[in-house]
Coordinates of C-alpha atoms and ligand atoms in Angstrom, one line a residue:
M473 CA -16.8 13.3 18.2
D474 CA -14.3 11.5 20.4
G475 CA -11.5 9.8 18.4
C476 CA -11.3 12.8 16.0
Y477 CA -9.6 16.1 16.2
G478 CA -12.4 17.5 14.1
Q479 CA -9.9 19.6 12.0
V480 CA -8.5 19.4 8.5
L481 CA -5.5 21.4 7.4
T482 CA -5.4 22.6 3.8
I483 CA -2.2 23.7 2.3
D484 CA -2.3 25.7 -0.9
L485 CA 1.2 25.4 -2.4
D486 CA 0.4 27.9 -5.3
K487 CA -0.3 30.7 -2.8
R488 CA 2.0 29.4 0.0
Q489 CA -0.9 29.6 2.3
W490 CA -2.6 27.3 4.8
Q491 CA -5.9 27.2 6.7
V492 CA -7.6 25.0 9.3
E493 CA -11.2 24.0 8.8
A494 CA -13.5 22.3 11.2
V495 CA -15.0 19.0 10.2
A496 CA -18.7 19.0 10.7
E497 CA -20.0 16.6 13.4
D498 CA -22.1 14.7 10.9
I499 CA -19.1 14.2 8.6
Q500 CA -17.0 12.9 11.5
R501 CA -19.8 10.5 12.5
T502 CA -20.2 9.3 8.9
Y503 CA -16.6 9.0 7.8
L504 CA -14.6 8.7 11.1
G505 CA -11.1 9.3 9.8
G506 CA -8.4 7.6 7.7
K507 CA -9.8 6.2 4.4
G508 CA -13.4 7.3 5.2
L509 CA -12.6 11.0 5.8
A510 CA -9.9 11.1 3.1
T511 CA -12.2 9.6 0.4
H512 CA -14.9 12.2 1.3
L513 CA -12.3 15.0 1.0
L514 CA -11.0 13.7 -2.3
W515 CA -14.5 13.4 -3.7
E516 CA -15.3 16.9 -2.6
N517 CA -12.1 18.6 -3.5
N518 CA -10.5 16.9 -6.5
P519 CA -11.6 18.2 -9.9
A520 CA -13.1 15.4 -12.0
G521 CA -10.8 14.2 -14.8
V522 CA -7.7 16.0 -13.4
D523 CA -4.3 15.0 -14.6
P524 CA -2.8 13.2 -11.6
L525 CA 0.5 15.1 -12.0
A526 CA -1.2 18.5 -12.3
P527 CA -1.2 20.9 -9.4
E528 CA -4.9 20.6 -9.0
N529 CA -4.7 16.9 -8.0
C530 CA -5.0 16.9 -4.2
L531 CA -2.8 14.7 -2.0
I532 CA -4.2 13.9 1.4
F533 CA -2.4 12.5 4.4
A534 CA -4.7 11.1 7.1
T535 CA -4.4 9.3 10.4
G536 CA -7.3 7.6 12.1
P537 CA -8.9 7.3 15.5
A538 CA -6.5 4.5 16.5
T539 CA -3.4 6.4 15.6
G540 CA -1.5 7.5 18.7
S541 CA -3.9 5.4 21.0
A542 CA -3.0 2.3 23.0
V543 CA -4.4 0.1 20.2
W544 CA -1.9 -2.5 19.0
G545 CA -1.2 -2.2 15.2
G546 CA -2.5 1.4 15.2
C547 CA 0.7 3.2 14.2
R548 CA -0.2 3.8 10.5
Y549 CA -1.0 6.6 8.2
G550 CA -2.7 6.7 4.8
V551 CA -2.1 8.8 1.7
Y552 CA -4.9 9.4 -0.8
T553 CA -5.0 11.0 -4.2
K554 CA -5.7 10.3 -7.9
S555 CA -3.1 7.8 -9.1
P556 CA -0.6 8.7 -11.8
Q557 CA -0.2 4.9 -12.3
T558 CA -3.8 4.0 -12.8
G559 CA -5.7 7.3 -13.3
F560 CA -8.1 6.1 -10.6
Y561 CA -8.4 6.3 -6.8
A562 CA -5.1 5.9 -5.0
E563 CA -4.5 4.9 -1.4
S564 CA -1.4 3.7 0.2
Y565 CA -0.4 3.1 3.9
S566 CA 2.8 3.0 5.9
G567 CA 3.9 2.4 9.5
G568 CA 7.1 3.0 11.4
K569 CA 7.2 5.9 13.8
V570 CA 6.0 8.7 11.6
P571 CA 2.2 8.1 12.0
E572 CA 2.4 9.2 15.6
A573 CA 4.3 12.4 14.7
M574 CA 1.7 13.1 12.0
A575 CA -1.1 12.6 14.4
S576 CA 0.6 14.9 17.0
T577 CA 0.1 17.9 14.7
G578 CA -3.6 17.8 15.6
Y579 CA -5.3 17.2 12.3
D580 CA -7.4 14.3 11.1
A581 CA -6.3 15.0 7.6
I582 CA -3.8 17.2 5.8
L583 CA -4.9 18.2 2.2
I584 CA -2.1 19.5 -0.1
K585 CA -3.0 21.2 -3.4
G586 CA -1.2 23.3 -6.0
A587 CA 2.5 23.1 -6.7
C588 CA 5.6 24.9 -5.5
D589 CA 7.7 26.8 -8.1
V590 CA 11.0 25.7 -6.4
P591 CA 11.8 22.4 -4.6
T592 CA 10.4 22.8 -1.1
A593 CA 10.2 20.9 2.2
L594 CA 7.1 21.5 4.3
A595 CA 7.1 21.4 8.1
I596 CA 3.7 21.0 9.7
F597 CA 3.1 21.9 13.3
P598 CA -0.1 22.4 15.3
D599 CA 0.0 26.1 15.0
R600 CA 1.6 26.7 11.6
V601 CA 3.0 25.4 8.3
V602 CA 6.5 26.4 7.3
F603 CA 7.8 26.4 3.7
H604 CA 11.5 25.7 3.4
E605 CA 13.5 26.0 0.2
A606 CA 15.0 22.6 -0.4
G607 CA 16.8 22.9 -3.7
D608 CA 19.9 21.3 -2.2
L609 CA 18.0 18.2 -1.4
W610 CA 16.5 17.8 -4.9
G611 CA 18.2 14.7 -6.5
Q612 CA 19.2 13.2 -3.2
E613 CA 18.3 9.6 -2.3
T614 CA 15.6 8.9 0.2
Y615 CA 17.7 7.9 3.3
A616 CA 19.8 11.1 3.1
S617 CA 16.8 13.2 2.3
E618 CA 14.9 12.0 5.4
D619 CA 17.9 12.6 7.6
A620 CA 18.3 16.1 6.2
V621 CA 14.7 17.1 6.5
L622 CA 14.6 15.8 10.1
E623 CA 17.8 17.6 11.0
R624 CA 17.1 20.9 9.5
F625 CA 13.4 21.6 9.8
R626 CA 12.4 20.4 13.2
R627 CA 11.1 22.8 15.8
N628 CA 12.5 22.6 19.3
D629 CA 9.4 23.5 21.3
A630 CA 9.2 22.0 24.8
G631 CA 6.6 19.3 24.9
F632 CA 6.7 18.5 21.2
K633 CA 7.1 14.9 20.4
R634 CA 9.8 13.5 18.2
P635 CA 9.4 14.7 14.6
G636 CA 8.8 12.4 11.7
A637 CA 9.2 13.0 8.0
V638 CA 8.1 11.5 4.7
V639 CA 10.2 12.0 1.6
I640 CA 10.5 11.2 -2.0
G641 CA 13.5 10.0 -3.9
P642 CA 14.9 10.9 -7.3
A643 CA 12.4 8.7 -9.1
A644 CA 9.4 10.6 -7.9
E645 CA 11.1 13.9 -8.6
K646 CA 11.2 12.8 -12.3
G647 CA 7.6 11.8 -12.3
I648 CA 8.2 8.1 -12.5
R649 CA 4.6 6.9 -12.2
F650 CA 5.3 4.5 -9.4
G651 CA 7.5 6.8 -7.3
L652 CA 6.7 6.2 -3.6
L653 CA 6.9 7.9 -0.2
K654 CA 9.5 6.8 2.3
N655 CA 9.6 7.2 6.0
D656 CA 11.8 5.7 8.8
H657 CA 14.2 4.9 6.0
W658 CA 12.6 1.7 5.0
R659 CA 8.9 2.0 5.5
S660 CA 6.9 2.9 2.4
A661 CA 3.6 4.1 1.2
G662 CA 4.6 2.1 -1.8
R663 CA 1.8 1.6 -4.3
T664 CA -0.1 3.7 -6.8
G665 CA 2.5 6.4 -7.3
V666 CA 1.6 8.7 -4.4
G667 CA 5.3 9.9 -4.2
A668 CA 5.1 10.9 -7.9
V669 CA 2.2 13.2 -7.0
L670 CA 4.2 14.9 -4.3
G671 CA 7.2 15.1 -6.7
A672 CA 5.0 16.9 -9.2
K673 CA 4.2 19.4 -6.5
R674 CA 7.9 19.9 -6.1
V675 CA 7.7 18.9 -2.4
K676 CA 10.8 16.9 -1.5
G677 CA 9.6 16.0 2.0
V678 CA 7.1 16.8 4.8
L679 CA 8.0 17.0 8.4
F680 CA 5.4 16.5 11.1
Q681 CA 5.8 17.5 14.7
G682 CA 3.5 18.5 17.6
D683 CA 2.1 17.8 21.0
R684 CA -1.6 17.2 20.3
R685 CA -3.5 14.1 21.4
R686 CA -6.8 12.9 20.2
P687 CA -9.7 13.0 22.6
L688 CA -10.5 9.3 23.2
H689 CA -13.8 8.2 24.5
D690 CA -12.6 5.7 27.2
E691 CA -8.8 5.5 27.7
G692 CA -9.3 3.0 30.5
A693 CA -11.3 0.6 28.3
L694 CA -8.7 1.0 25.6
R695 CA -5.9 0.1 27.9
A696 CA -7.8 -3.0 29.2
F697 CA -8.6 -3.9 25.6
A698 CA -4.9 -3.7 24.6
K699 CA -3.8 -5.6 27.6
R700 CA -6.3 -8.4 27.0
L701 CA -5.3 -8.6 23.3
M702 CA -1.6 -8.9 24.2
K703 CA -2.3 -11.6 26.7
E704 CA -4.5 -13.6 24.4
S705 CA -2.3 -13.2 21.3
R706 CA 1.1 -13.8 22.7
D707 CA 1.1 -17.5 21.7
N708 CA -1.0 -17.1 18.6
P709 CA 0.8 -19.1 15.8
G710 CA 0.4 -16.4 13.3
V711 CA 1.9 -13.8 15.6
K712 CA 4.8 -16.1 16.3
A713 CA 5.4 -16.8 12.6
Y714 CA 5.4 -13.1 11.7
K715 CA 7.8 -12.4 14.6
S716 CA 10.2 -15.2 13.8
M717 CA 10.2 -15.1 9.9
G718 CA 8.4 -11.9 8.8
T719 CA 6.6 -11.8 5.5
S720 CA 9.4 -13.9 3.9
Q721 CA 7.6 -16.9 5.4
M722 CA 5.2 -16.6 2.5
V723 CA 7.8 -17.8 -0.1
K724 CA 7.4 -21.4 1.2
I725 CA 3.7 -21.2 1.6
M726 CA 3.0 -19.7 -1.8
N727 CA 5.3 -22.1 -3.6
A728 CA 3.6 -25.0 -1.9
A729 CA 0.2 -23.6 -3.1
Q730 CA 1.6 -23.4 -6.6
A731 CA 0.8 -19.7 -6.5
F732 CA 4.3 -18.1 -6.3
P733 CA 4.5 -16.0 -9.5
T734 CA 7.6 -17.1 -11.4
R735 CA 9.2 -16.3 -14.7
Y736 CA 6.9 -13.3 -15.4
W737 CA 3.6 -15.0 -14.5
S738 CA 4.3 -18.2 -16.4
M739 CA 4.8 -20.6 -13.5
G740 CA 3.4 -21.0 -10.0
T741 CA 6.4 -22.7 -8.5
C742 CA 10.0 -21.5 -8.4
P743 CA 12.9 -23.9 -8.9
H744 CA 15.1 -22.0 -6.6
W745 CA 12.5 -21.0 -3.9
E746 CA 14.6 -22.4 -1.1
A747 CA 17.5 -20.1 -1.9
I748 CA 15.2 -17.1 -1.5
S749 CA 13.0 -18.3 1.4
A750 CA 12.8 -17.2 5.0
D751 CA 15.2 -19.9 6.0
A752 CA 17.8 -18.7 3.5
L753 CA 17.3 -15.1 4.6
H754 CA 17.8 -16.0 8.3
A755 CA 20.7 -18.4 7.7
R756 CA 22.7 -16.2 5.3
C757 CA 22.2 -12.8 6.8
E758 CA 22.2 -11.2 10.3
V759 CA 18.5 -10.6 11.0
E760 CA 16.7 -9.0 13.8
P761 CA 12.9 -8.5 14.2
H762 CA 11.9 -4.9 13.9
A763 CA 8.6 -3.3 14.8
C764 CA 6.5 -0.2 14.1
L765 CA 5.5 1.7 17.3
K766 CA 2.6 0.0 19.2
C767 CA 3.3 -3.5 17.7
F768 CA 4.2 -6.8 19.4
M769 CA 4.2 -8.7 16.1
A770 CA 7.4 -7.2 14.7
C771 CA 7.1 -8.5 11.2
G772 CA 10.0 -6.2 10.0
R773 CA 13.5 -7.6 9.5
M774 CA 16.6 -5.6 10.1
T775 CA 18.9 -7.4 7.8
R776 CA 22.6 -7.2 7.2
V777 CA 24.3 -9.1 4.4
K778 CA 27.1 -11.2 5.8
E779 CA 29.2 -12.2 2.8
G780 CA 29.7 -11.7 -0.9
P781 CA 29.7 -8.6 -3.0
H782 CA 27.0 -7.0 -1.0
A783 CA 28.5 -7.8 2.5
G784 CA 27.6 -5.1 5.0
L785 CA 24.5 -3.9 3.1
T786 CA 21.8 -3.2 5.7
I787 CA 18.1 -2.7 5.1
E788 CA 14.8 -3.4 6.7
G789 CA 13.5 -6.2 4.6
P790 CA 13.2 -7.8 2.1
E791 CA 9.4 -8.2 2.3
Y792 CA 7.8 -11.1 0.6
E793 CA 6.5 -8.9 -2.2
T794 CA 10.0 -7.8 -3.1
I795 CA 11.3 -11.4 -3.0
Y796 CA 8.5 -12.5 -5.3
A797 CA 9.0 -9.6 -7.7
F798 CA 12.7 -10.0 -8.2
G799 CA 13.2 -13.7 -7.0
G800 CA 10.2 -15.1 -8.7
L801 CA 9.3 -12.9 -11.7
C802 CA 12.9 -12.0 -12.6
M803 CA 14.3 -15.4 -11.4
I804 CA 17.1 -13.9 -9.2
D805 CA 18.2 -16.9 -7.2
S806 CA 20.2 -15.2 -4.4
I807 CA 18.6 -13.6 -1.4
E808 CA 21.6 -11.2 -1.1
A809 CA 21.1 -10.0 -4.7
I810 CA 17.4 -9.4 -3.9
I811 CA 18.4 -7.3 -0.9
Y812 CA 20.7 -5.4 -3.2
L813 CA 17.9 -4.7 -5.7
N814 CA 15.5 -3.8 -2.8
D815 CA 18.1 -1.2 -1.6
I816 CA 18.3 0.4 -5.0
C817 CA 14.6 0.8 -5.2
D818 CA 14.4 2.1 -1.7
R819 CA 17.1 4.7 -2.3
L820 CA 15.7 5.9 -5.6
G821 CA 12.1 5.7 -4.2
M822 CA 10.4 3.2 -6.4
D823 CA 7.7 0.6 -5.6
T824 CA 9.5 -2.8 -5.7
I825 CA 6.4 -4.7 -6.9
T826 CA 5.9 -2.6 -9.9
A827 CA 9.7 -2.3 -10.5
G828 CA 10.1 -6.1 -10.4
N829 CA 7.2 -6.6 -12.7
L830 CA 8.6 -4.1 -15.2
C831 CA 12.0 -5.7 -15.2
A832 CA 10.6 -9.2 -15.8
F833 CA 8.3 -7.8 -18.6
T834 CA 11.4 -6.2 -20.2
I835 CA 13.1 -9.6 -20.1
E836 CA 10.2 -11.0 -22.0
A837 CA 10.3 -8.1 -24.5
V838 CA 14.0 -8.7 -25.0
R839 CA 13.5 -12.5 -25.5
R840 CA 10.8 -11.8 -28.0
G841 CA 13.0 -9.4 -30.0
R842 CA 10.8 -6.4 -29.2
V843 CA 13.5 -4.4 -27.6
D844 CA 17.3 -4.3 -28.0
Y845 CA 18.7 -4.4 -24.5
A846 CA 20.9 -6.8 -22.6
V847 CA 19.0 -8.4 -19.6
D848 CA 17.8 -11.9 -18.9
Y849 CA 16.3 -14.0 -16.2
G850 CA 18.5 -14.4 -13.2
D851 CA 20.7 -11.4 -14.2
A852 CA 20.8 -9.4 -11.0
E853 CA 23.3 -6.8 -12.4
G854 CA 21.2 -6.4 -15.6
V855 CA 18.1 -5.8 -13.5
A856 CA 20.0 -3.3 -11.2
S857 CA 21.1 -1.3 -14.3
L858 CA 17.5 -1.3 -15.6
L859 CA 16.3 0.0 -12.3
R860 CA 18.7 2.9 -12.4
L861 CA 17.8 3.7 -16.0
I862 CA 14.1 3.8 -15.0
A863 CA 14.7 6.2 -12.1
A864 CA 16.8 8.4 -14.4
R865 CA 14.3 8.1 -17.3
E866 CA 17.2 7.3 -19.5
G867 CA 17.1 5.1 -22.7
I868 CA 14.7 2.2 -22.3
G869 CA 14.0 3.5 -18.8
A870 CA 12.1 6.4 -20.2
V871 CA 9.6 4.0 -21.6
L872 CA 9.3 1.9 -18.4
A873 CA 9.0 5.0 -16.2
E874 CA 5.6 5.6 -17.8
G875 CA 4.3 2.3 -16.4
L876 CA 3.4 -1.1 -17.7
P877 CA 0.5 -0.2 -20.0
H878 CA 2.6 2.4 -21.8
A879 CA 5.6 0.0 -22.2
A880 CA 3.3 -2.8 -23.4
A881 CA 1.7 -0.5 -26.0
H882 CA 5.1 0.8 -27.1
W883 CA 6.5 -2.7 -27.7
G884 CA 3.2 -4.2 -29.0
L885 CA 3.1 -6.7 -26.1
E886 CA -0.3 -5.9 -24.5
D887 CA -1.2 -9.6 -24.8
I888 CA 1.2 -10.6 -22.1
A889 CA 1.2 -7.5 -19.9
V890 CA 0.0 -8.4 -16.4
H891 CA -1.9 -5.5 -14.7
V892 CA -5.4 -4.4 -13.8
K893 CA -6.2 -0.7 -14.2
G894 CA -2.5 -0.1 -14.8
M895 CA -1.2 -1.6 -11.6
E896 CA 0.5 -5.0 -11.4
P897 CA -0.6 -7.8 -9.0
A898 CA 1.3 -8.8 -5.9
G899 CA 2.7 -12.2 -5.3
Y900 CA -0.4 -14.3 -5.2
D901 CA -1.2 -16.0 -8.6
P902 CA -5.0 -16.0 -9.1
R903 CA -5.1 -19.2 -11.0
P904 CA -4.7 -21.4 -7.9
L905 CA -6.4 -18.8 -5.7
K906 CA -9.5 -17.7 -7.6
G907 CA -10.6 -15.3 -4.9
M908 CA -7.4 -13.3 -5.5
G909 CA -8.6 -13.0 -9.1
L910 CA -11.8 -11.3 -7.8
A911 CA -9.7 -9.1 -5.5
Y912 CA -7.4 -8.0 -8.4
A913 CA -10.3 -7.4 -10.8
T914 CA -12.4 -5.3 -8.4
S915 CA -10.0 -3.4 -6.3
D916 CA -10.3 0.3 -6.7
R917 CA -6.5 0.9 -6.9
G918 CA -5.7 -1.8 -9.5
A919 CA -4.5 -5.4 -8.9
C920 CA -4.3 -5.0 -5.1
H921 CA -3.7 -7.9 -2.6
L922 CA -4.3 -5.8 0.5
R923 CA -7.8 -4.5 0.4
A924 CA -9.2 -7.9 1.4
T925 CA -6.0 -10.0 1.8
F926 CA -8.2 -12.8 0.4
Y927 CA -5.2 -15.1 0.1
K928 CA -5.6 -15.6 3.8
P929 CA -9.0 -17.4 3.9
E930 CA -8.1 -19.2 0.7
L931 CA -4.8 -20.5 2.1
A932 CA -6.1 -21.1 5.6
G933 CA -8.9 -23.5 4.5
M934 CA -11.7 -21.0 5.3
I935 CA -13.0 -21.4 1.7
D936 CA -11.9 -23.6 -1.2
P937 CA -9.5 -21.6 -3.4
R938 CA -11.1 -23.2 -6.5
Q939 CA -14.7 -22.2 -5.5
V940 CA -16.4 -19.6 -7.6
E941 CA -20.1 -19.7 -6.6
G942 CA -20.7 -18.0 -3.3
K943 CA -17.2 -16.7 -3.0
A944 CA -18.0 -13.0 -3.2
E945 CA -19.9 -13.1 0.1
L946 CA -16.9 -14.0 2.2
F947 CA -14.8 -11.7 0.1
I948 CA -17.0 -8.7 1.0
D949 CA -16.9 -9.7 4.6
F950 CA -13.1 -9.5 4.5
E951 CA -13.1 -6.3 2.4
D952 CA -15.6 -4.5 4.7
R953 CA -13.8 -5.4 7.9
L954 CA -10.5 -4.2 6.4
T955 CA -12.1 -1.0 5.1
L956 CA -12.7 -0.3 8.7
F957 CA -9.1 -1.1 9.4
D958 CA -8.1 1.6 6.9
T959 CA -10.5 4.0 8.4
L960 CA -9.3 3.6 12.0
I961 CA -6.2 3.0 10.7
L962 CA -4.8 -0.5 11.6
C963 CA -2.1 -2.7 10.4
R964 CA -3.3 -5.5 8.1
F965 CA -1.4 -8.2 10.0
Y966 CA -3.6 -7.7 13.0
R967 CA -6.6 -8.9 10.9
D968 CA -6.8 -12.3 12.7
L969 CA -6.6 -10.6 16.1
Y970 CA -9.5 -8.1 15.4
P971 CA -12.6 -10.0 14.3
W972 CA -15.8 -8.0 14.0
D973 CA -16.6 -8.1 17.8
D974 CA -13.2 -6.7 18.7
L975 CA -13.5 -4.0 16.1
R976 CA -16.8 -3.1 17.6
E977 CA -15.4 -2.9 21.1
M978 CA -12.4 -0.9 19.9
L979 CA -14.5 1.6 17.9
K980 CA -16.7 2.2 21.0
A981 CA -13.7 2.9 23.3
L982 CA -12.0 5.1 20.7
T983 CA -15.1 7.2 19.5
G984 CA -18.0 6.4 21.8
L985 CA -20.0 5.0 18.8
D986 CA -21.8 1.9 20.1
E987 CA -22.8 0.1 16.9
D988 CA -23.8 -3.5 16.1
I989 CA -22.0 -5.4 13.4
P990 CA -24.6 -4.9 10.6
R991 CA -24.2 -1.1 11.1
L992 CA -20.4 -1.4 10.9
R993 CA -20.8 -3.3 7.7
Q994 CA -23.0 -0.6 6.4
R995 CA -20.4 2.0 7.2
A996 CA -17.7 0.1 5.3
A997 CA -20.1 -0.5 2.3
A998 CA -20.8 3.2 2.2
I999 CA -17.1 4.0 1.9
A1000 CA -16.6 1.3 -0.7
T1001 CA -19.5 2.8 -2.7
L1002 CA -18.1 6.4 -2.4
T1003 CA -14.7 5.1 -3.7
R1004 CA -16.4 3.4 -6.6
R1005 CA -18.2 6.6 -7.4
F1006 CA -14.9 8.5 -7.5
N1007 CA -13.5 6.0 -10.0
I1008 CA -16.6 6.1 -12.1
R1009 CA -16.3 9.9 -12.2
E1010 CA -12.7 9.3 -13.5
G1011 CA -14.0 7.1 -16.3
L1012 CA -14.1 3.6 -14.9
T1013 CA -16.1 1.0 -16.8
P1014 CA -16.9 -2.7 -16.3
D1015 CA -14.1 -3.4 -18.7
D1016 CA -11.6 -2.2 -16.0
D1017 CA -12.9 -4.9 -13.6
R1018 CA -11.2 -7.8 -15.5
L1019 CA -8.0 -9.8 -15.3
P1020 CA -5.3 -9.5 -18.0
R1021 CA -5.4 -12.2 -20.8
K1022 CA -2.2 -13.8 -19.6
L1023 CA -3.7 -14.7 -16.2
H1024 CA -6.4 -16.7 -18.0
R1025 CA -3.9 -18.9 -19.7
R1026 CA -2.8 -22.2 -18.0
L1027 CA 0.2 -22.1 -15.8
E1028 CA 3.2 -23.9 -17.4
D1029 CA 4.0 -26.0 -14.4
S1030 CA 0.4 -27.2 -13.5
D1031 CA -3.0 -27.4 -15.0
L1032 CA -4.3 -24.6 -12.9
V1033 CA -6.4 -21.9 -14.6
V1034 CA -9.0 -19.3 -13.9
T1035 CA -11.4 -18.5 -16.8
E1036 CA -12.9 -15.3 -17.8
E1037 CA -16.3 -16.8 -17.1
E1038 CA -15.3 -17.6 -13.5
I1039 CA -14.0 -14.1 -12.9
G1040 CA -17.1 -12.7 -14.6
T1041 CA -19.4 -14.7 -12.3
M1042 CA -17.6 -13.6 -9.1
V1043 CA -17.6 -9.9 -10.3
Q1044 CA -21.3 -10.0 -11.0
D1045 CA -21.9 -11.5 -7.6
Y1046 CA -19.8 -8.8 -6.0
Y1047 CA -21.7 -6.0 -7.8
R1048 CA -25.0 -7.5 -6.7
L1049 CA -24.0 -7.9 -3.1
R1050 CA -22.7 -4.4 -3.0
G1051 CA -26.1 -3.2 -4.3
W1052 CA -24.6 -2.0 -7.6
D1053 CA -26.1 -2.8 -11.0
Q1054 CA -24.7 -5.3 -13.6
N1055 CA -22.3 -2.6 -14.8
G1056 CA -21.0 -2.0 -11.4
L1057 CA -22.8 1.3 -11.0
P1058 CA -24.0 2.2 -7.5
Q1059 CA -27.7 3.1 -7.3
P1060 CA -28.6 6.8 -6.7
D1061 CA -28.7 7.6 -2.9
Ligands
SF4_2042 S1 3.0 -6.3 12.0 FE1 4.7 -5.3 10.9 S2 3.8 -3.7 9.6 FE2 2.3 -4.3 11.2 S3 2.6 -2.8 12.8 FE3 3.9 -4.6 13.3 S4 5.9 -4.2 12.4 FE4 4.5 -2.7 11.5

């Protein structure tokens, strides 16, 4: 089928062997690529109940029909596995330049199983896989590791595109359950601990390089489609906002909505929000917009700290989620200090959302006398020390490295621990935004804000944020459309630019599939149901589709609340509309 290579590469690290298998035409037509194909492969290949850090747990890289095409927002890759953080389905996505290098190897998906007996870097080319001994890189931080992998393991064949590499940092090497994958220095497949899975396989990095191009159904139509989108969207207010302020714009918006998580999920407004806002970032630092390939939105910020103890520090970021996690939850009131903490997490290779949540949780544990450690709200150096202890698994860090549910049980603080299925929510408090409560409760990968990005319709006035009845219908509309985004694979921030009709047109030009919108919804629903089946096979029960107790308590700075009954109603509506029973079980095919 057009839009797909029709090939999957399987690498067996135990045997140091690799093989290429054709993807049957009906599988291509059913699952397309990206999330669809990878979920099918995970379902077929992963042993039920496997330990996520065991060699048998498969890790799958995938690109989609849009990767490498002219489609704006199409420079993304996905990683899929069983999560060491949640014990359930894991997916994580990243952009930058690497996705095009990954796609140029000529595979729709690359499945890695087994484990190496010594630290190794893999180099994947269209005609072979090379195993390089990488003991000298073990222990190195992510930026240096990526540079080293690119420098040493590329192949200089004429016609090959520029290589790209994904790497892990010291945290993932040590099995920290929220160790991530880095590429292009600052881009991350950040959530669910996909880096820890690669670390358990003793793979320090993977280089991709090749010269292959997907067969596309109608390149002329795609170019015309891309040209029209650019013309129509140039003056779109959302595009302009992302380009001028990046995701840091959300600090002001969320604080105004009383949904900016503050003081470890106690408040929805932050007293120092202005000091950590987009305006502060752009006034206090040198900031340039920065984009992934094939993007005119350029939400990234190349940021250089101008003054103070961190003067000269340069990162791409900080993203809104990092600002909320350290600035809101941990009450750090300096944008430069947040950049500093962001840099530590990036170098060590840890997810900033989980890291910030764990640090704020530790502050609560200290304040309640459950743990003897010196850190408090607003204490940037204390938080920095804690991050380093976590990555090294030293002292209190060894407890936190196992994730929030483990630390909560260890300190007897389950009552205040904020997570769903073991993963902490992003920076959208569900008490003012009840649809985000539904999102956190039902997402397959834990408390995820991205599967439906439902803060968008709730903040934009498309639906009343307090509404409960009838909310699941619009939620599923968003979730299904974005499931197709993850299958093609497209950047989330293009969601307003690709409504259903555009998605339909794009799919036809990429693959030749000419389908109406109900059929596209069916496709997405089938992928959602397969993902659900995977989680049920791993032990998921309706009890996992709930919010933590703390999020059902009233916010301290407002009377906003979301009750268990309200979440229960939305979840039951969601199950019903998905065609699942009252326990969330899909019906037999
Ligand atoms: S909007 Fe941001 S994340 Fe999305 S493709 Fe552009 S730069 Fe990358």
